[in-house]
Amino acid sequence: MEEANEVCVPADQHQNLNSIFHSSNIANKINVSYREAVGSILYLSQVSRLDIAYSVNLVSRYLDNYKKIHWNSVKRIIKYVKGTIGYDFAGCVEARRSTTGVIFNLSSAAISWKSQKQATVSLSTTEAEYVAASIAVKDLL
């Protein structure tokens, strides 16, 4: 996967893994390390990359009966991770703090908006998102 092209979305929304699961086409069955690959990206999704959690959930449903389309979905997640590995939740490289952006709309008009650097250094993307959600709720109230 080192030479793979990067993708910007971890799952293809137009790909239906369910209908293929029920097909009995033997030609689609492959012999790869599917469980190991899914286990690796599952660990990654739980530790530091919550953005792939939904996609990993989809492919992990087929651990016992996977086919080529499922393997391609796992590879797509890996391509996504490869393409976004340099993304950093800390927008300010010097202070290592993230930036929160909040906007509230009524109908189609913005009635309140804010963009600010977070007061604390977050240890993960998830923590930075929780801080941003907290700031948004405070603004809403």
PDB file of C-alpha atoms in Angstrom:
ATOM      1  CA  MET A   1       0.000   0.000   0.000  1.00  0.00           C
ATOM      2  CA  GLU A   2       3.044   2.298   0.081  1.00  0.00           C
ATOM      3  CA  GLU A   3       2.586   3.211  -3.588  1.00  0.00           C
ATOM      4  CA  ALA A   4      -1.228   3.458  -3.401  1.00  0.00           C
ATOM      5  CA  ASN A   5      -3.053   6.580  -4.475  1.00  0.00           C
ATOM      6  CA  GLU A   6      -4.611   8.537  -1.642  1.00  0.00           C
ATOM      7  CA  VAL A   7      -8.370   9.049  -1.328  1.00  0.00           C
ATOM      8  CA  CYS A   8     -10.207  11.847   0.475  1.00  0.00           C
ATOM      9  CA  VAL A   9     -13.091   9.761   1.906  1.00  0.00           C
ATOM     10  CA  PRO A  10     -12.652   6.466   3.816  1.00  0.00           C
ATOM     11  CA  ALA A  11     -15.804   4.764   2.453  1.00  0.00           C
ATOM     12  CA  ASP A  12     -17.605   4.816  -0.872  1.00  0.00           C
ATOM     13  CA  GLN A  13     -21.224   5.675  -0.128  1.00  0.00           C
ATOM     14  CA  HIS A  14     -22.411   4.114  -3.383  1.00  0.00           C
ATOM     15  CA  GLN A  15     -20.904   0.727  -2.622  1.00  0.00           C
ATOM     16  CA  ASN A  16     -23.322  -1.729  -1.039  1.00  0.00           C
ATOM     17  CA  LEU A  17     -21.368  -4.373   0.834  1.00  0.00           C
ATOM     18  CA  ASN A  18     -24.539  -6.035   2.096  1.00  0.00           C
ATOM     19  CA  SER A  19     -25.940  -7.286  -1.206  1.00  0.00           C
ATOM     20  CA  ILE A  20     -22.596  -8.767  -2.181  1.00  0.00           C
ATOM     21  CA  PHE A  21     -22.395 -10.565   1.166  1.00  0.00           C
ATOM     22  CA  HIS A  22     -25.441 -12.629   0.263  1.00  0.00           C
ATOM     23  CA  SER A  23     -24.225 -13.566  -3.195  1.00  0.00           C
ATOM     24  CA  SER A  24     -22.842 -17.060  -3.553  1.00  0.00           C
ATOM     25  CA  ASN A  25     -20.328 -16.230  -6.238  1.00  0.00           C
ATOM     26  CA  ILE A  26     -17.208 -18.293  -5.424  1.00  0.00           C
ATOM     27  CA  ALA A  27     -15.105 -16.207  -7.836  1.00  0.00           C
ATOM     28  CA  ASN A  28     -15.282 -13.215  -5.482  1.00  0.00           C
ATOM     29  CA  LYS A  29     -13.694 -15.091  -2.581  1.00  0.00           C
ATOM     30  CA  ILE A  30     -10.045 -14.271  -1.966  1.00  0.00           C
ATOM     31  CA  ASN A  31      -7.279 -15.420   0.350  1.00  0.00           C
ATOM     32  CA  VAL A  32      -5.809 -12.366   2.112  1.00  0.00           C
ATOM     33  CA  SER A  33      -5.065 -11.298   5.687  1.00  0.00           C
ATOM     34  CA  TYR A  34      -8.469  -9.654   6.029  1.00  0.00           C
ATOM     35  CA  ARG A  35      -8.877 -10.166   9.781  1.00  0.00           C
ATOM     36  CA  GLU A  36      -5.412  -8.805  10.501  1.00  0.00           C
ATOM     37  CA  ALA A  37      -5.955  -5.728   8.338  1.00  0.00           C
ATOM     38  CA  VAL A  38      -9.355  -4.995   9.875  1.00  0.00           C
ATOM     39  CA  GLY A  39      -7.927  -5.529  13.359  1.00  0.00           C
ATOM     40  CA  SER A  40      -5.149  -3.048  12.656  1.00  0.00           C
ATOM     41  CA  ILE A  41      -7.448  -0.321  11.376  1.00  0.00           C
ATOM     42  CA  LEU A  42      -9.913  -1.080  14.182  1.00  0.00           C
ATOM     43  CA  TYR A  43      -7.163  -0.403  16.716  1.00  0.00           C
ATOM     44  CA  LEU A  44      -6.255   2.780  14.859  1.00  0.00           C
ATOM     45  CA  SER A  45      -9.897   3.925  14.826  1.00  0.00           C
ATOM     46  CA  GLN A  46     -10.211   3.430  18.593  1.00  0.00           C
ATOM     47  CA  VAL A  47      -6.908   5.036  19.566  1.00  0.00           C
ATOM     48  CA  SER A  48      -6.398   8.047  17.351  1.00  0.00           C
ATOM     49  CA  ARG A  49      -8.470   8.098  14.164  1.00  0.00           C
ATOM     50  CA  LEU A  50     -12.154   8.346  15.035  1.00  0.00           C
ATOM     51  CA  ASP A  51     -12.808   9.645  11.527  1.00  0.00           C
ATOM     52  CA  ILE A  52     -12.527   6.083  10.185  1.00  0.00           C
ATOM     53  CA  ALA A  53     -14.655   4.424  12.886  1.00  0.00           C
ATOM     54  CA  TYR A  54     -17.816   4.143  10.783  1.00  0.00           C
ATOM     55  CA  SER A  55     -15.963   2.712   7.778  1.00  0.00           C
ATOM     56  CA  VAL A  56     -14.130   0.196   9.957  1.00  0.00           C
ATOM     57  CA  ASN A  57     -17.447  -0.825  11.493  1.00  0.00           C
ATOM     58  CA  LEU A  58     -18.802  -1.596   8.020  1.00  0.00           C
ATOM     59  CA  VAL A  59     -15.905  -3.805   6.947  1.00  0.00           C
ATOM     60  CA  SER A  60     -15.660  -5.576  10.299  1.00  0.00           C
ATOM     61  CA  ARG A  61     -19.119  -7.072   9.761  1.00  0.00           C
ATOM     62  CA  TYR A  62     -17.674  -9.447   7.194  1.00  0.00           C
ATOM     63  CA  LEU A  63     -14.766 -11.009   9.101  1.00  0.00           C
ATOM     64  CA  ASP A  64     -16.088 -14.516   8.511  1.00  0.00           C
ATOM     65  CA  ASN A  65     -17.298 -14.172   4.941  1.00  0.00           C
ATOM     66  CA  TYR A  66     -15.363 -11.506   3.081  1.00  0.00           C
ATOM     67  CA  LYS A  67     -14.993 -11.133  -0.642  1.00  0.00           C
ATOM     68  CA  LYS A  68     -12.969  -8.995  -2.999  1.00  0.00           C
ATOM     69  CA  ILE A  69     -15.278  -5.993  -2.606  1.00  0.00           C
ATOM     70  CA  HIS A  70     -14.806  -6.068   1.168  1.00  0.00           C
ATOM     71  CA  TRP A  71     -11.022  -6.260   0.766  1.00  0.00           C
ATOM     72  CA  ASN A  72     -11.162  -3.275  -1.607  1.00  0.00           C
ATOM     73  CA  SER A  73     -13.063  -1.345   1.068  1.00  0.00           C
ATOM     74  CA  VAL A  74     -10.354  -2.143   3.638  1.00  0.00           C
ATOM     75  CA  LYS A  75      -7.699  -0.957   1.194  1.00  0.00           C
ATOM     76  CA  ARG A  76      -9.676   2.252   0.625  1.00  0.00           C
ATOM     77  CA  ILE A  77      -9.605   2.977   4.373  1.00  0.00           C
ATOM     78  CA  ILE A  78      -5.837   2.425   4.385  1.00  0.00           C
ATOM     79  CA  LYS A  79      -5.476   4.767   1.393  1.00  0.00           C
ATOM     80  CA  TYR A  80      -7.486   7.388   3.265  1.00  0.00           C
ATOM     81  CA  VAL A  81      -5.285   7.064   6.340  1.00  0.00           C
ATOM     82  CA  LYS A  82      -2.203   7.320   4.140  1.00  0.00           C
ATOM     83  CA  GLY A  83      -3.535  10.515   2.563  1.00  0.00           C
ATOM     84  CA  THR A  84      -4.482  12.148   5.856  1.00  0.00           C
ATOM     85  CA  ILE A  85      -1.604  10.998   8.059  1.00  0.00           C
ATOM     86  CA  GLY A  86      -0.097  14.476   8.089  1.00  0.00           C
ATOM     87  CA  TYR A  87      -3.298  16.130   9.281  1.00  0.00           C
ATOM     88  CA  ASP A  88      -2.831  17.632  12.689  1.00  0.00           C
ATOM     89  CA  PHE A  89      -5.529  18.499  15.188  1.00  0.00           C
ATOM     90  CA  ALA A  90      -3.296  21.263  16.536  1.00  0.00           C
ATOM     91  CA  GLY A  91      -3.764  24.129  14.094  1.00  0.00           C
ATOM     92  CA  CYS A  92      -1.141  26.290  15.795  1.00  0.00           C
ATOM     93  CA  VAL A  93       2.164  24.476  15.459  1.00  0.00           C
ATOM     94  CA  GLU A  94       3.946  26.730  17.954  1.00  0.00           C
ATOM     95  CA  ALA A  95       1.415  26.533  20.806  1.00  0.00           C
ATOM     96  CA  ARG A  96       0.009  23.086  19.778  1.00  0.00           C
ATOM     97  CA  ARG A  97      -3.549  24.324  20.296  1.00  0.00           C
ATOM     98  CA  SER A  98      -6.529  23.717  18.040  1.00  0.00           C
ATOM     99  CA  THR A  99      -8.903  26.302  16.623  1.00  0.00           C
ATOM    100  CA  THR A 100     -12.629  26.091  17.286  1.00  0.00           C
ATOM    101  CA  GLY A 101     -15.144  27.367  14.760  1.00  0.00           C
ATOM    102  CA  VAL A 102     -18.841  27.735  15.638  1.00  0.00           C
ATOM    103  CA  ILE A 103     -21.727  29.033  13.531  1.00  0.00           C
ATOM    104  CA  PHE A 104     -25.440  29.061  14.304  1.00  0.00           C
ATOM    105  CA  ASN A 105     -28.002  29.545  11.550  1.00  0.00           C
ATOM    106  CA  LEU A 106     -31.651  30.515  11.722  1.00  0.00           C
ATOM    107  CA  SER A 107     -33.351  29.641   8.450  1.00  0.00           C
ATOM    108  CA  SER A 108     -30.515  30.391   6.060  1.00  0.00           C
ATOM    109  CA  ALA A 109     -28.968  33.327   7.931  1.00  0.00           C
ATOM    110  CA  ALA A 110     -26.031  33.154  10.308  1.00  0.00           C
ATOM    111  CA  ILE A 111     -27.071  34.641  13.654  1.00  0.00           C
ATOM    112  CA  SER A 112     -23.947  33.844  15.660  1.00  0.00           C
ATOM    113  CA  TRP A 113     -20.413  32.785  14.780  1.00  0.00           C
ATOM    114  CA  LYS A 114     -17.079  32.454  16.488  1.00  0.00           C
ATOM    115  CA  SER A 115     -13.570  31.305  15.702  1.00  0.00           C
ATOM    116  CA  GLN A 116     -11.015  31.088  18.484  1.00  0.00           C
ATOM    117  CA  LYS A 117      -7.898  29.259  19.531  1.00  0.00           C
ATOM    118  CA  GLN A 118      -8.640  26.753  22.277  1.00  0.00           C
ATOM    119  CA  ALA A 119      -7.371  27.606  25.744  1.00  0.00           C
ATOM    120  CA  THR A 120      -5.798  24.183  26.356  1.00  0.00           C
ATOM    121  CA  VAL A 121      -3.609  21.759  24.452  1.00  0.00           C
ATOM    122  CA  SER A 122      -5.572  18.668  23.416  1.00  0.00           C
ATOM    123  CA  LEU A 123      -3.867  15.295  23.430  1.00  0.00           C
ATOM    124  CA  SER A 124      -5.974  13.910  20.575  1.00  0.00           C
ATOM    125  CA  THR A 125      -8.348  14.933  17.818  1.00  0.00           C
ATOM    126  CA  THR A 126     -11.205  13.552  19.876  1.00  0.00           C
ATOM    127  CA  GLU A 127     -10.340  15.733  22.837  1.00  0.00           C
ATOM    128  CA  ALA A 128     -10.092  18.796  20.578  1.00  0.00           C
ATOM    129  CA  GLU A 129     -13.558  17.992  19.192  1.00  0.00           C
ATOM    130  CA  TYR A 130     -14.998  17.702  22.715  1.00  0.00           C
ATOM    131  CA  VAL A 131     -13.529  21.082  23.627  1.00  0.00           C
ATOM    132  CA  ALA A 132     -15.032  22.584  20.464  1.00  0.00           C
ATOM    133  CA  ALA A 133     -18.432  21.022  21.233  1.00  0.00           C
ATOM    134  CA  SER A 134     -18.289  22.450  24.763  1.00  0.00           C
ATOM    135  CA  ILE A 135     -17.543  25.929  23.413  1.00  0.00           C
ATOM    136  CA  ALA A 136     -20.425  25.600  20.935  1.00  0.00           C
ATOM    137  CA  VAL A 137     -22.884  24.594  23.683  1.00  0.00           C
ATOM    138  CA  LYS A 138     -21.773  27.510  25.867  1.00  0.00           C
ATOM    139  CA  ASP A 139     -22.392  29.857  22.929  1.00  0.00           C
ATOM    140  CA  LEU A 140     -25.771  28.283  22.258  1.00  0.00           C
ATOM    141  CA  LEU A 141     -26.906  28.703  25.838  1.00  0.00           C
TER     142      LEU A 141
END
